[in-house]
Coordinates of C-alpha atoms in Angstrom, one line a residue:
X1 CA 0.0 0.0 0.0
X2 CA 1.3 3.1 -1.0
X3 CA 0.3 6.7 -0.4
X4 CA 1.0 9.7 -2.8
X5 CA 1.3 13.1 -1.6
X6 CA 0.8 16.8 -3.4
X7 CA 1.9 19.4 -1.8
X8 CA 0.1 22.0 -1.3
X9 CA -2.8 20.7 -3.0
X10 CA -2.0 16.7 -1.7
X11 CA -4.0 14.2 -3.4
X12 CA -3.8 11.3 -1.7
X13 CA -4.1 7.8 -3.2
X14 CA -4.4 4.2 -1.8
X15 CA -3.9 1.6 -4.6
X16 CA -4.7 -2.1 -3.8
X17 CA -5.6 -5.1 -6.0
X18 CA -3.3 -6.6 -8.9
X19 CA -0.1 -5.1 -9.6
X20 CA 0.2 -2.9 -6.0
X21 CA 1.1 -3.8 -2.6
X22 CA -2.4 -3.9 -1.6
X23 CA -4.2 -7.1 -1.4
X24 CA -5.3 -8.8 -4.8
X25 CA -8.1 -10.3 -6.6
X26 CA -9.3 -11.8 -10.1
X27 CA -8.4 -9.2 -12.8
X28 CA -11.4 -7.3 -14.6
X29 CA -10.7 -5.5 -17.4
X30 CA -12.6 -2.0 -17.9
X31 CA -12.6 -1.6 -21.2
X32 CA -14.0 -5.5 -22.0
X33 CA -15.8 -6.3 -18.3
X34 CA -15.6 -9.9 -17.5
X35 CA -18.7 -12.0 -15.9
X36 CA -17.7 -11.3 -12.0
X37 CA -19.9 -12.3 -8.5
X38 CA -21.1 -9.2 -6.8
X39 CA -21.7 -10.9 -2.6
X40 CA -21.9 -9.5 0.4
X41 CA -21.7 -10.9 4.0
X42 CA -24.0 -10.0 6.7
X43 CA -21.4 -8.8 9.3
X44 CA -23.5 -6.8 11.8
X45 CA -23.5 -8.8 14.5
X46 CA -20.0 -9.9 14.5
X47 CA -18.1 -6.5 14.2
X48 CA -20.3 -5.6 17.0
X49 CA -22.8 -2.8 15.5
X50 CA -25.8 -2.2 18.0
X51 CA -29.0 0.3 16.8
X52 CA -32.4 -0.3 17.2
X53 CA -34.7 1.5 15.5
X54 CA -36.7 2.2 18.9
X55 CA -40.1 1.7 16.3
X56 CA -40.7 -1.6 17.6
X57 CA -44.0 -2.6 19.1
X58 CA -45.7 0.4 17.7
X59 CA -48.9 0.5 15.4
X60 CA -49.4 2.6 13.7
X61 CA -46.7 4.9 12.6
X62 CA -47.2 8.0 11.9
X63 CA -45.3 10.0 8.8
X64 CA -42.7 11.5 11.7
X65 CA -41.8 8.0 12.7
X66 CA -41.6 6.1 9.5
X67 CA -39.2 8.7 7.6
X68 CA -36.2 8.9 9.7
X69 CA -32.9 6.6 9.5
X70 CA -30.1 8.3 8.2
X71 CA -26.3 6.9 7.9
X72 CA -23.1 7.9 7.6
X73 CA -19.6 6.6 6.9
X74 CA -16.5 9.5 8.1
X75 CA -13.4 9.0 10.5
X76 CA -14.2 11.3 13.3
X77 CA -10.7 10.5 15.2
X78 CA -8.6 11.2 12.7
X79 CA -7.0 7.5 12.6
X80 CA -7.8 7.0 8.5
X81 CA -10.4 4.4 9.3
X82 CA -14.2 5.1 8.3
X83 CA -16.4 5.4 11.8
X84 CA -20.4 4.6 11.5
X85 CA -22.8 6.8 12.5
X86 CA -26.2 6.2 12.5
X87 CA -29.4 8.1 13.2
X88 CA -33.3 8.1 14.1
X89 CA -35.7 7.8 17.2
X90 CA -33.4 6.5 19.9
X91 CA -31.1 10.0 18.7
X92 CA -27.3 9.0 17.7
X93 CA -25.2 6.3 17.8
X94 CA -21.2 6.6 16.7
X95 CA -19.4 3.2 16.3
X96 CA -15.5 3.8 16.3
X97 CA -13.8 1.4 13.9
X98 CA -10.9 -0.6 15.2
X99 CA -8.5 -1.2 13.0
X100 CA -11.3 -2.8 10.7
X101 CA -12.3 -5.8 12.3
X102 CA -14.7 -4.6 14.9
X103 CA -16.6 -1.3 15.9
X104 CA -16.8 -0.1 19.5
X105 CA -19.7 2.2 20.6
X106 CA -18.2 5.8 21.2
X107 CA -21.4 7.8 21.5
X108 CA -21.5 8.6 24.9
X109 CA -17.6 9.0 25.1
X110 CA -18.0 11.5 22.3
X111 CA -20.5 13.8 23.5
X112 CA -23.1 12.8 21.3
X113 CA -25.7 10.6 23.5
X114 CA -27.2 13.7 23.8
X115 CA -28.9 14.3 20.3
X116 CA -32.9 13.8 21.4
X117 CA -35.2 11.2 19.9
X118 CA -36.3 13.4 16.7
X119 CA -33.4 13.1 14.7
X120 CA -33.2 12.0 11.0
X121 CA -30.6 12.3 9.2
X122 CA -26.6 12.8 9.0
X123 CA -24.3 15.1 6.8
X124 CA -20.6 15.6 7.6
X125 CA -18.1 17.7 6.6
X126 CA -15.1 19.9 7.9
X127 CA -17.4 22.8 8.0
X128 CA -14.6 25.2 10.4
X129 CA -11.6 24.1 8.4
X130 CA -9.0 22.7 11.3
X131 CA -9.3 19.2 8.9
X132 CA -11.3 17.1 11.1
X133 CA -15.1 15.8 10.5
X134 CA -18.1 18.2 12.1
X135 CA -21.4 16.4 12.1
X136 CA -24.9 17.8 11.1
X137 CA -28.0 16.2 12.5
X138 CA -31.0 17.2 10.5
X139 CA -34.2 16.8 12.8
X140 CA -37.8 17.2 13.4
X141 CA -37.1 20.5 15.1
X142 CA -33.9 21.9 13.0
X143 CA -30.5 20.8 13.0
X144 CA -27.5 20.6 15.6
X145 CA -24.1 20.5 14.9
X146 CA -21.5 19.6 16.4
X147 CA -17.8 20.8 16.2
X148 CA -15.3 17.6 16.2
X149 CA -12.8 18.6 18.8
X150 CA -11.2 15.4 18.9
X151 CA -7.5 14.0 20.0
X152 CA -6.2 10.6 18.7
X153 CA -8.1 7.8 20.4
X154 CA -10.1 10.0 22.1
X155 CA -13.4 11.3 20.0
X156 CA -14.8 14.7 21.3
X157 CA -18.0 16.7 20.0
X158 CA -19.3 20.0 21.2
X159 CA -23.1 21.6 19.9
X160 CA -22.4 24.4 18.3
X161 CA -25.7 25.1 16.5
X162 CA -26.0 28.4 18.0
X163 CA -23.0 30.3 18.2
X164 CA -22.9 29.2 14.7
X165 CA -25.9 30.9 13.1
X166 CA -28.0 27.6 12.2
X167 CA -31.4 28.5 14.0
X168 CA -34.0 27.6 11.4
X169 CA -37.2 25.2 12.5
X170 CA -39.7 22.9 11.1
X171 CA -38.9 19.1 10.0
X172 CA -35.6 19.3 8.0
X173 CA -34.7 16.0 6.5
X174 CA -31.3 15.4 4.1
X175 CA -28.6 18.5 4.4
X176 CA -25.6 18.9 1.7
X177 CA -22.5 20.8 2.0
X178 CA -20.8 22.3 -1.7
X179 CA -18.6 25.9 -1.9
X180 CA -21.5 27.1 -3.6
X181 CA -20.0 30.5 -4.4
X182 CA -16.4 29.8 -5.3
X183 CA -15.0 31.4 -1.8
X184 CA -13.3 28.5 -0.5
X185 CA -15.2 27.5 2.4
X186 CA -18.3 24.9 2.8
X187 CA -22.0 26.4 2.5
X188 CA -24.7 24.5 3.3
X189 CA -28.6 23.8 1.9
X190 CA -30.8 21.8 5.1
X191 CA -34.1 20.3 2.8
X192 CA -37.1 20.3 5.1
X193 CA -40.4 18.2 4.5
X194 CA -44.0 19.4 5.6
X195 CA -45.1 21.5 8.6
X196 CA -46.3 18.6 11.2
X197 CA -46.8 18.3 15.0
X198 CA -49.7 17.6 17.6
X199 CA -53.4 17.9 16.7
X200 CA -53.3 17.0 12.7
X201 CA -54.8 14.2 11.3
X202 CA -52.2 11.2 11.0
X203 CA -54.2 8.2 9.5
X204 CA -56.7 7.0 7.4
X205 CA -58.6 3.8 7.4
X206 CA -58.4 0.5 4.5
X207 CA -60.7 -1.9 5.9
X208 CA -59.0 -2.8 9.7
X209 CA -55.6 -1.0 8.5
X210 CA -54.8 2.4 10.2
X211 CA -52.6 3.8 7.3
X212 CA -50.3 6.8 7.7
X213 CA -51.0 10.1 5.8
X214 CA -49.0 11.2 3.4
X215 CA -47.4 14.4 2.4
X216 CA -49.9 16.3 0.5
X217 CA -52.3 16.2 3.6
X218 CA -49.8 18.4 5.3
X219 CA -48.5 22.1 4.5
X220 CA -45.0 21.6 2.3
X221 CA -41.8 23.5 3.9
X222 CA -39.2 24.9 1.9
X223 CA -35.7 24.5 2.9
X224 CA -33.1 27.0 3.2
X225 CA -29.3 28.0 1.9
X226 CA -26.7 28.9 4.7
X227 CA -24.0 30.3 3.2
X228 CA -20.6 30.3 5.0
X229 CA -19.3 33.9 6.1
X230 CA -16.2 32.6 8.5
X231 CA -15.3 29.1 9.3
X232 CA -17.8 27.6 11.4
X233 CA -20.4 30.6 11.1
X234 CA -23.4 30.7 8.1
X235 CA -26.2 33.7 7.6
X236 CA -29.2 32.4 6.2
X237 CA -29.0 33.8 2.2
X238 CA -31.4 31.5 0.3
X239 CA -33.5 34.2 -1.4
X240 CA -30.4 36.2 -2.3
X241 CA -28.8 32.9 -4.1
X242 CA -32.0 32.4 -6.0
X243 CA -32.9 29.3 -4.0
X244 CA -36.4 30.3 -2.3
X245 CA -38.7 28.9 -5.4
X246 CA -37.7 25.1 -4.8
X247 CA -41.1 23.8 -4.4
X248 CA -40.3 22.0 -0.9
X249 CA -41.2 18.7 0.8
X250 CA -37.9 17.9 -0.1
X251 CA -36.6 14.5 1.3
X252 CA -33.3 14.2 -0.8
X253 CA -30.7 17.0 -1.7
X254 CA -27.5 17.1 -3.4
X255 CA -24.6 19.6 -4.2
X256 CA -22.9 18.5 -7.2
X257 CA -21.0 19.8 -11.0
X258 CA -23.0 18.2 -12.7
X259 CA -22.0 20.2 -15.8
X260 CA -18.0 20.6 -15.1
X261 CA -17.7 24.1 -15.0
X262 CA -16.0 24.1 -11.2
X263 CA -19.2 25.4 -9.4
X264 CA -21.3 23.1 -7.2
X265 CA -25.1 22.5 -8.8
X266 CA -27.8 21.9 -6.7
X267 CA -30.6 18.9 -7.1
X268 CA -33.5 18.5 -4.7
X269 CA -35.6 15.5 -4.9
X270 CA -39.2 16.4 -4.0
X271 CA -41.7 14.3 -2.6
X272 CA -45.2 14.6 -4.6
X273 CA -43.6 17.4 -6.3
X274 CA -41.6 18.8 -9.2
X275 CA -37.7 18.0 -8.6
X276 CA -35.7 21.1 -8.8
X277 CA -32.4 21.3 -10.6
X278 CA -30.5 24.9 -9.9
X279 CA -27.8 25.8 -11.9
X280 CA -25.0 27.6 -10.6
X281 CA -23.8 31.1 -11.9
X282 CA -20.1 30.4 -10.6
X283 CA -21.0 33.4 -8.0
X284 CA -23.5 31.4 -5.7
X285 CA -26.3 32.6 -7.8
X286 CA -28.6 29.5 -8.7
X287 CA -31.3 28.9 -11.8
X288 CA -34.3 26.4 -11.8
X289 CA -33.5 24.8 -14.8
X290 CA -35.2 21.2 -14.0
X291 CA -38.3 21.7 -16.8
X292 CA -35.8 23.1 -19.1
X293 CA -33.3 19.7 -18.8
X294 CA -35.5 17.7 -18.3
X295 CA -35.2 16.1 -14.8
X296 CA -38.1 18.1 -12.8
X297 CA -40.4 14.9 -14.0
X298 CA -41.1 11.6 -14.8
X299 CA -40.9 9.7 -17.7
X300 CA -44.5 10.2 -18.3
X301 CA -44.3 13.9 -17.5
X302 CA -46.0 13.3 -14.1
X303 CA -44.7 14.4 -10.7
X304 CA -43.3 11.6 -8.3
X305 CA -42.9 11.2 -5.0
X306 CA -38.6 11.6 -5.2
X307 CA -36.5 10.6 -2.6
X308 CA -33.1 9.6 -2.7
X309 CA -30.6 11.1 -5.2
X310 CA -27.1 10.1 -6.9
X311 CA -25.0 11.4 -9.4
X312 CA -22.7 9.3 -11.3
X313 CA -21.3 8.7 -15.1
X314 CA -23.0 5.1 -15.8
X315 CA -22.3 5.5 -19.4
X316 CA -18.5 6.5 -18.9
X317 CA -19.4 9.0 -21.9
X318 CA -17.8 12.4 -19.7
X319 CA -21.1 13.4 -18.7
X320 CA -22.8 12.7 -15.1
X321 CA -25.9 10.8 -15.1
X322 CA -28.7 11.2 -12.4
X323 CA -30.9 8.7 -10.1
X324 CA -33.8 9.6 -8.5
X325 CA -35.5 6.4 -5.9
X326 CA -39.3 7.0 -6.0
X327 CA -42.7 5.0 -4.1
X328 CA -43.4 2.0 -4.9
X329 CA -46.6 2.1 -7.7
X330 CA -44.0 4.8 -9.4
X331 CA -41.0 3.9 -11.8
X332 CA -37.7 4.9 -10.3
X333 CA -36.3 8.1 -12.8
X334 CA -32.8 7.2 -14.5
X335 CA -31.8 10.3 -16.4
X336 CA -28.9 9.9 -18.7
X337 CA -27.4 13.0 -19.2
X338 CA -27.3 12.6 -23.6
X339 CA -26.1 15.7 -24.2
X340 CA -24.0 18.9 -22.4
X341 CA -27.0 19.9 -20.0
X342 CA -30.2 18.0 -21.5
X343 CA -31.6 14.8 -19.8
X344 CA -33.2 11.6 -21.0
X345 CA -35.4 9.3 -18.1
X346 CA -34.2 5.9 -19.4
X347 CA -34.7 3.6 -16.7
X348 CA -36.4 0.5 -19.0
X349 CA -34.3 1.0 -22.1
X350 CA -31.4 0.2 -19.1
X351 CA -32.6 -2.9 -17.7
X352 CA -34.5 -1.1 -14.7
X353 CA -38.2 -1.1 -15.6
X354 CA -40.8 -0.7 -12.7
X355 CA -41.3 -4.8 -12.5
X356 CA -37.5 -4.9 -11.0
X357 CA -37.3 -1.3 -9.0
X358 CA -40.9 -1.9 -7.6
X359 CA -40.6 -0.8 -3.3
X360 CA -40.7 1.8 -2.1
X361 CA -37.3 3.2 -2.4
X362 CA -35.1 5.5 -0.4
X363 CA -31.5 5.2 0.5
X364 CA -29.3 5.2 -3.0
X365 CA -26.1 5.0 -4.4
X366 CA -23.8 4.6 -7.1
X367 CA -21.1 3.1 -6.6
X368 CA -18.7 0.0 -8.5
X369 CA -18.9 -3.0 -6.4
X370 CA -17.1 -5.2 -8.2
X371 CA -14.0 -2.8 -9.5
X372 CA -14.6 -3.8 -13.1
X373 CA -14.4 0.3 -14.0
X374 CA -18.4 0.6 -13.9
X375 CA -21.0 2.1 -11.3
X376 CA -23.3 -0.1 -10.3
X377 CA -26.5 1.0 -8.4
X378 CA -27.6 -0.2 -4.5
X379 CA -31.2 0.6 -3.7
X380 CA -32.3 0.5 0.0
X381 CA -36.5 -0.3 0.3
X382 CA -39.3 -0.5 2.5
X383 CA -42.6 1.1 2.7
X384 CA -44.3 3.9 4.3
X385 CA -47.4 2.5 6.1
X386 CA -47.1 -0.3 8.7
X387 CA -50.0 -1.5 7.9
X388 CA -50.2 -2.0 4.9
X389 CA -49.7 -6.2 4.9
X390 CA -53.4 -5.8 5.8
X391 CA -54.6 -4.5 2.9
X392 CA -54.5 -7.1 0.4
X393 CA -53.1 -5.3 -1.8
X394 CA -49.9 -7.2 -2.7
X395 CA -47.3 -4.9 -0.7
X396 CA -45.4 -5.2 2.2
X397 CA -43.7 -2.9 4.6
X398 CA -40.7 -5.2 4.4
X399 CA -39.0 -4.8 1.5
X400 CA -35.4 -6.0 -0.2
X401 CA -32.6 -4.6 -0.2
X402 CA -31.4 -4.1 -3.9
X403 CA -28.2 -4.4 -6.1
X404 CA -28.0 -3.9 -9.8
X405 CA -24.8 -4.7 -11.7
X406 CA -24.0 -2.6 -14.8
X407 CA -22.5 -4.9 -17.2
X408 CA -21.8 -2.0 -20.0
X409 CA -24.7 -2.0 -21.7
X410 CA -27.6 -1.7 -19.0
X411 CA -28.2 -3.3 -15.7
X412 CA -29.0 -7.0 -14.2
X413 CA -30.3 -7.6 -10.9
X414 CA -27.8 -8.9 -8.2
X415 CA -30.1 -8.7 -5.3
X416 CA -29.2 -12.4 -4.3
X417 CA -25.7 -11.9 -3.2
X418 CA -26.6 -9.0 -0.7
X419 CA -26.5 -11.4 2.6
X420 CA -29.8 -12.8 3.0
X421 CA -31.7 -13.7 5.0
X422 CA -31.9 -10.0 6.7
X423 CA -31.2 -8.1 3.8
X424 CA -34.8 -9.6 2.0
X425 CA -36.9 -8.1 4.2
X426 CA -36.0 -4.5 5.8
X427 CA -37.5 -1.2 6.4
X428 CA -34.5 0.9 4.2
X429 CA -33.9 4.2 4.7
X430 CA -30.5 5.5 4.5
X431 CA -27.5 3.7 2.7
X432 CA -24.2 4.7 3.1
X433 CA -20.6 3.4 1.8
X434 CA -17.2 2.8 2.4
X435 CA -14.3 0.4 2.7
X436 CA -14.1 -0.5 6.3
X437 CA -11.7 -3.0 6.6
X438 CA -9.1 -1.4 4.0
X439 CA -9.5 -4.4 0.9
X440 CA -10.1 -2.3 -1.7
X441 CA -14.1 -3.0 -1.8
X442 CA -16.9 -0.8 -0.9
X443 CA -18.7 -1.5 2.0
X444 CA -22.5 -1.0 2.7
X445 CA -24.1 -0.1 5.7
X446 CA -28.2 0.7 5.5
X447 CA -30.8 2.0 8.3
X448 CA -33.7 0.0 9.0
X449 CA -36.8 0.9 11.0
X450 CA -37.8 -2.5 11.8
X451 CA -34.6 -3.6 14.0
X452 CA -31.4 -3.3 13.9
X453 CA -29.2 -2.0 11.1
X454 CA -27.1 -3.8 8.5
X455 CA -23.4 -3.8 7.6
X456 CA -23.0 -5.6 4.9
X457 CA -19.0 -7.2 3.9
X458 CA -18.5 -6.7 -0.1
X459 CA -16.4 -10.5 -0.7
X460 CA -17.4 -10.0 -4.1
X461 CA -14.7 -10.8 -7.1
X462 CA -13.0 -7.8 -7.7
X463 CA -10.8 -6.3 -9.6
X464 CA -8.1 -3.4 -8.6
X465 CA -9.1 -0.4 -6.9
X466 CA -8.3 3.2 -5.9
X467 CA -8.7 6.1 -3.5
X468 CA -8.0 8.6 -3.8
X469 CA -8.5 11.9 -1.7
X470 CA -8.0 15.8 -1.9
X471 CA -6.0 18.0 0.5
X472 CA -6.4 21.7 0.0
X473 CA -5.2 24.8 1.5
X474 CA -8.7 26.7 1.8
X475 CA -11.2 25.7 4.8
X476 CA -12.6 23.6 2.4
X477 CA -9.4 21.2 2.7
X478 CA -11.2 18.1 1.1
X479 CA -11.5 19.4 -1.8
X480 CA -15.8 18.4 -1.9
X481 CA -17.5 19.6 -4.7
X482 CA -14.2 18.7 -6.7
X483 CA -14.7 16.3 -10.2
X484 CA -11.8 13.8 -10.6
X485 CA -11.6 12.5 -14.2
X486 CA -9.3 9.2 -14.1
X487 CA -7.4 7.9 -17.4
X488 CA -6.2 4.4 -17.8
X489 CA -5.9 2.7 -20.5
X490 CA -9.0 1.9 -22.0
X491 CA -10.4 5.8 -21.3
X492 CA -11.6 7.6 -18.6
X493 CA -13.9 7.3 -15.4
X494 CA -15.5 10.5 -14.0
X495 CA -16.3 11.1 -10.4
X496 CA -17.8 14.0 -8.2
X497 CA -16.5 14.5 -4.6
X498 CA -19.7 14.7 -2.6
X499 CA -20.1 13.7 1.5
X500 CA -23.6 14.6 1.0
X501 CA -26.4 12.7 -1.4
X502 CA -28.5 9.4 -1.5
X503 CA -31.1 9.6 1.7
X504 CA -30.2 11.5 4.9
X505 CA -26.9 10.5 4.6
X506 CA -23.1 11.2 4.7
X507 CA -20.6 9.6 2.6
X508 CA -16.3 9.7 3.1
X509 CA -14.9 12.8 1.5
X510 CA -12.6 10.9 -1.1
X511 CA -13.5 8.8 -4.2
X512 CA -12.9 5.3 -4.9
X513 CA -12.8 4.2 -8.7
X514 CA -12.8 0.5 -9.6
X515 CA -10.0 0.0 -12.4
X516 CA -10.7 -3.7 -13.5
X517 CA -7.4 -5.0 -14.3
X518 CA -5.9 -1.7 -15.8
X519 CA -3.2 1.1 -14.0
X520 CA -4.4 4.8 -13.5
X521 CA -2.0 7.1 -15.7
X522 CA -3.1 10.3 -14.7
X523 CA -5.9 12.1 -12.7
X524 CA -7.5 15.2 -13.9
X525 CA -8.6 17.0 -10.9
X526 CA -11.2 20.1 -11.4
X527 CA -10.8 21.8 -8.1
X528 CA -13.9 23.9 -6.5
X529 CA -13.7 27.2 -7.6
X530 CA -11.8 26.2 -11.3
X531 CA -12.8 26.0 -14.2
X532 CA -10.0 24.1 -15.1
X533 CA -8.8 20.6 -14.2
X534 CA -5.3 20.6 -12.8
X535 CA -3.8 17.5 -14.1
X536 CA -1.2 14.9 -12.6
X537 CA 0.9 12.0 -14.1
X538 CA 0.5 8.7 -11.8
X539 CA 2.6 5.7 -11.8
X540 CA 2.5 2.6 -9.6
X541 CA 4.3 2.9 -6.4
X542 CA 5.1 6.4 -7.1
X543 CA 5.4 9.4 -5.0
X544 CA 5.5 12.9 -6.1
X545 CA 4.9 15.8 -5.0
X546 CA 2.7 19.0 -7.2
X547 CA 1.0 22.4 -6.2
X548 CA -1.5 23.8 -7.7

């Protein structure tokens, strides 16, 4: 294993597989992808990961209760190993990782068995700049964050919600950090969902079934653009960046550059509403732009009830595609991005018609499983009525867990090596990734309402792999919101730094590209704030150092 470092602008790059001194596995080639075995092992239980949902027992749920679950993936201690976080009514859990073969509850040793029984989801980021991980809880009542003041072997967290200017209300659901403006430090957009709380109607009535309410029987909320004015500190400014006509209800967000230009984008998936897509000026000045490209609606032109959101370049044609998870009687929305800023929903022509994505789907991401130089998709399901088993309708609350292999031509459905029996039947909300144990594969861990979580081993056949992160000398130091464009051999792989997507989730602040059994030669690295990629030769076992 060897690590490459840029000074001042240090990319950082772990190579392991064929070839390297990392650990090896059966060659795939990127430019021809062989057949390969996407598994995964159910490891929960033995690397000792302990969450309930605190749901249990309970009928019937109310909307409140059956949205939260969020996830995250991010070394809070500073010991280059990816901590689990995860989220919902019993508050906060943080599972330190030790040295990948076993997790060790940190929360209350951390400061953070404080965070109250309302909390949904999880974004992280260095938001002050000193190059540690803050954490954002987004909750039924606002947000808290919390400042990582940690030493080495000894995680720390303080609230700092309101010295730090975050004092909005209402039910806020997925958050996203992006350098929206080009400054150099981390802005922020908190989505928020409906206006609930006591005295509204919760249920209606299928035969003996007490089934929750959805979103339309409650006022929508909008949510609202922080921007960053000193590290640590953010003024509410959504109306001045053009941000305050996103139609709201809003369950999944996403800061992105989507279109290459060095300026973060912005994508909100909207529950029984429009999507909106704002484009950024390069100033922090944003444009709704989702009727013009194409991704505010379905295929059939209807709205849909969106809820987790990914970017990634399935095609490997330069351009990012986009995935939008939706309820269950809805197709799930696949836009291929076919030409410089004009989408295409092409979910059946791809292999994933509405008879193969058919729960109700939250948690998403993209993401190459197997290292053969493709992004596959994970889906995480399960309904939003406890009831609904009752109905005769055909549906359950319990739902699979789903895996879809892109083979270079469209998808097939690997849902059988994701670790059943557990992983057949769950209440999915978030999904989060990351290589836990250092092997070169990606790593899954998902919420569930209905018990406890699931960390799921990838031991599928791989090919070689690499990570690679960003060092910067601005606050925002890890480089998110960057675009890394990676040449081999056969071409080129595209990929978006983001912490900050799928559903009310968080995400490591580096990239890892599969490489089949092919070398990187070079990376092209568009940095926030450029509009030009800096670019840097690569050889195995190589260390250099570049500035930018």
């Amino acid at each position: 294993m060897k690590r490459l470092c840029i000074l001042p602008a240090t990319l950082a790059l772990v190579l392991s597989g064929v070839g390297c001194r990392g650990r090896s596995g059966p060659a795939h080639s990127s430019a021809s992808p062989l057949a390969s075995t996407i598994r995964f092992r159910d490891v929960t239980e033995e690397l000792g990961v302990r969450f309930h949902a605190g749901l249990a027992g309970k009928s019937p749920l109310n909307i409140a209760e059956l949205m939260q679950g969020g996830v995250g993936w991010c070394d809070v201690d500073g010991d280059d190993r990816p901590d689990l976080i995860f989220t919902g009514r019993q508050g906060m859990a943080l599972f330190l990782n030790i040295a990948g073969k076993r997790f060790e509850d940190g929360t209350a040793a951390a400061g953070l068995d404080r965070v109250g029984a309302d909390a949904q989801g999880v974004a992280a980021a260095d938001v002050d700049g000193d190059g540690d991980t803050d954490l954002l809880v987004t909750r039924l009542s606002g947000v808290s964050l919390f400042r990582n003041e940690s030493r080495p072997g000894t995680p720390a967290f303080r609230d700092v919600t309101r010295s730090s200017g975050l004092t909005l209300g209402g039910w806020t659901t997925s958050a996203a950090f992006g350098d929206a403006d080009g400054d150099g430090d981390l802005d922020l957009y908190i989505a928020r969902y409906v206006r609930f709380g006591p005295g509204v109607p919760e249920f209606d009535r299928d035969g003996s079934a007490q089934l929750t309410l959805g979103p339309l029987a409650y006022p929508a909320l909008r949510g609202v653009y922080y921007r960053c004015d000193a590290p640590g500190r953010f003024s509410e400014a959504t109306a001045a960046a053009g941000l305050s006509g996103a139609h709201g209800q809003t369950l999944g967000a996403v800061f992105c550059d989507v279109d290459l230009d060095g300026d973060v984008d912005l994508y909100l998936a909207n529950d029984q509403a429009p999507g909106d897509y704002f484009l950024n000026d390069g100033r922090g000045r944003f444009r709704s732009v989702g009727l013009e490209n194409g991704t505010a609606l379905s295929a059939a032109g209807a709205r849909q009830a969106g809820m987790g959101v990914d970017f990634g370049d399935l095609d490997r044609d330069g351009r990012l595609d986009l995935f939008v998870t939706t309820f269950y009687h809805e197709p799930k929305s696949l836009y291929l991005q076919e030409a410089a800023g004009l989408f295409a929903e092409r979910s059946a022509q791809l292999g994933l018609p509405q008879s193969v994505l058919n729960g109700t789907a939250f948690g998403t991401a993209f993401a190459d499983l197997d290292n053969d130089g493709r992004l596959d998709l994970l889906v995480a399901n399960g309904h939003v009525q406890d009831q609904i088993d009752r109905t005769g309708r055909g549906v359950r609350f319990r739902q699979p867990l789903q895996a879809l292999r892109n083979t270079g031509s469209g998808f097939e459905n690997v849902t059988a090596g994701l670790g059943a029996p557990r992983t057949a039947a769950l209440v999915g909300r978030g999904l989060s990734l990351a290589d836990f144990d250092g092997d070169g594969k990606l790593d899954v861990a998902v919420a569930n309402l209905d018990g406890e979580p699931v960390v799921l081993k990838n031991e599928s056949s791989a090919g070689r792999s690499l990570r690679i992160r960003l060092k910067d000398r601005v606050p925002n130091r890890a480089g998110v919101g960057a675009t890394l464009r990676i040449r081999t051999q056969s071409g080129a792989q595209i990929r978006p730094l983001v912490t900050g997507r799928g559903y009310l989730s968080a995400f490591p602040a580096e990239v890892q590209v599969g490489l089949g059994s092919e070398s990187a030669k070079g990376i092209d690295v568009t940095w926030p704030g450029r509009s030009s990629p800096l670019s840097y030769p690569l050889s195995d076992g190589a260390s250099i150092t570049l500035s930018r």
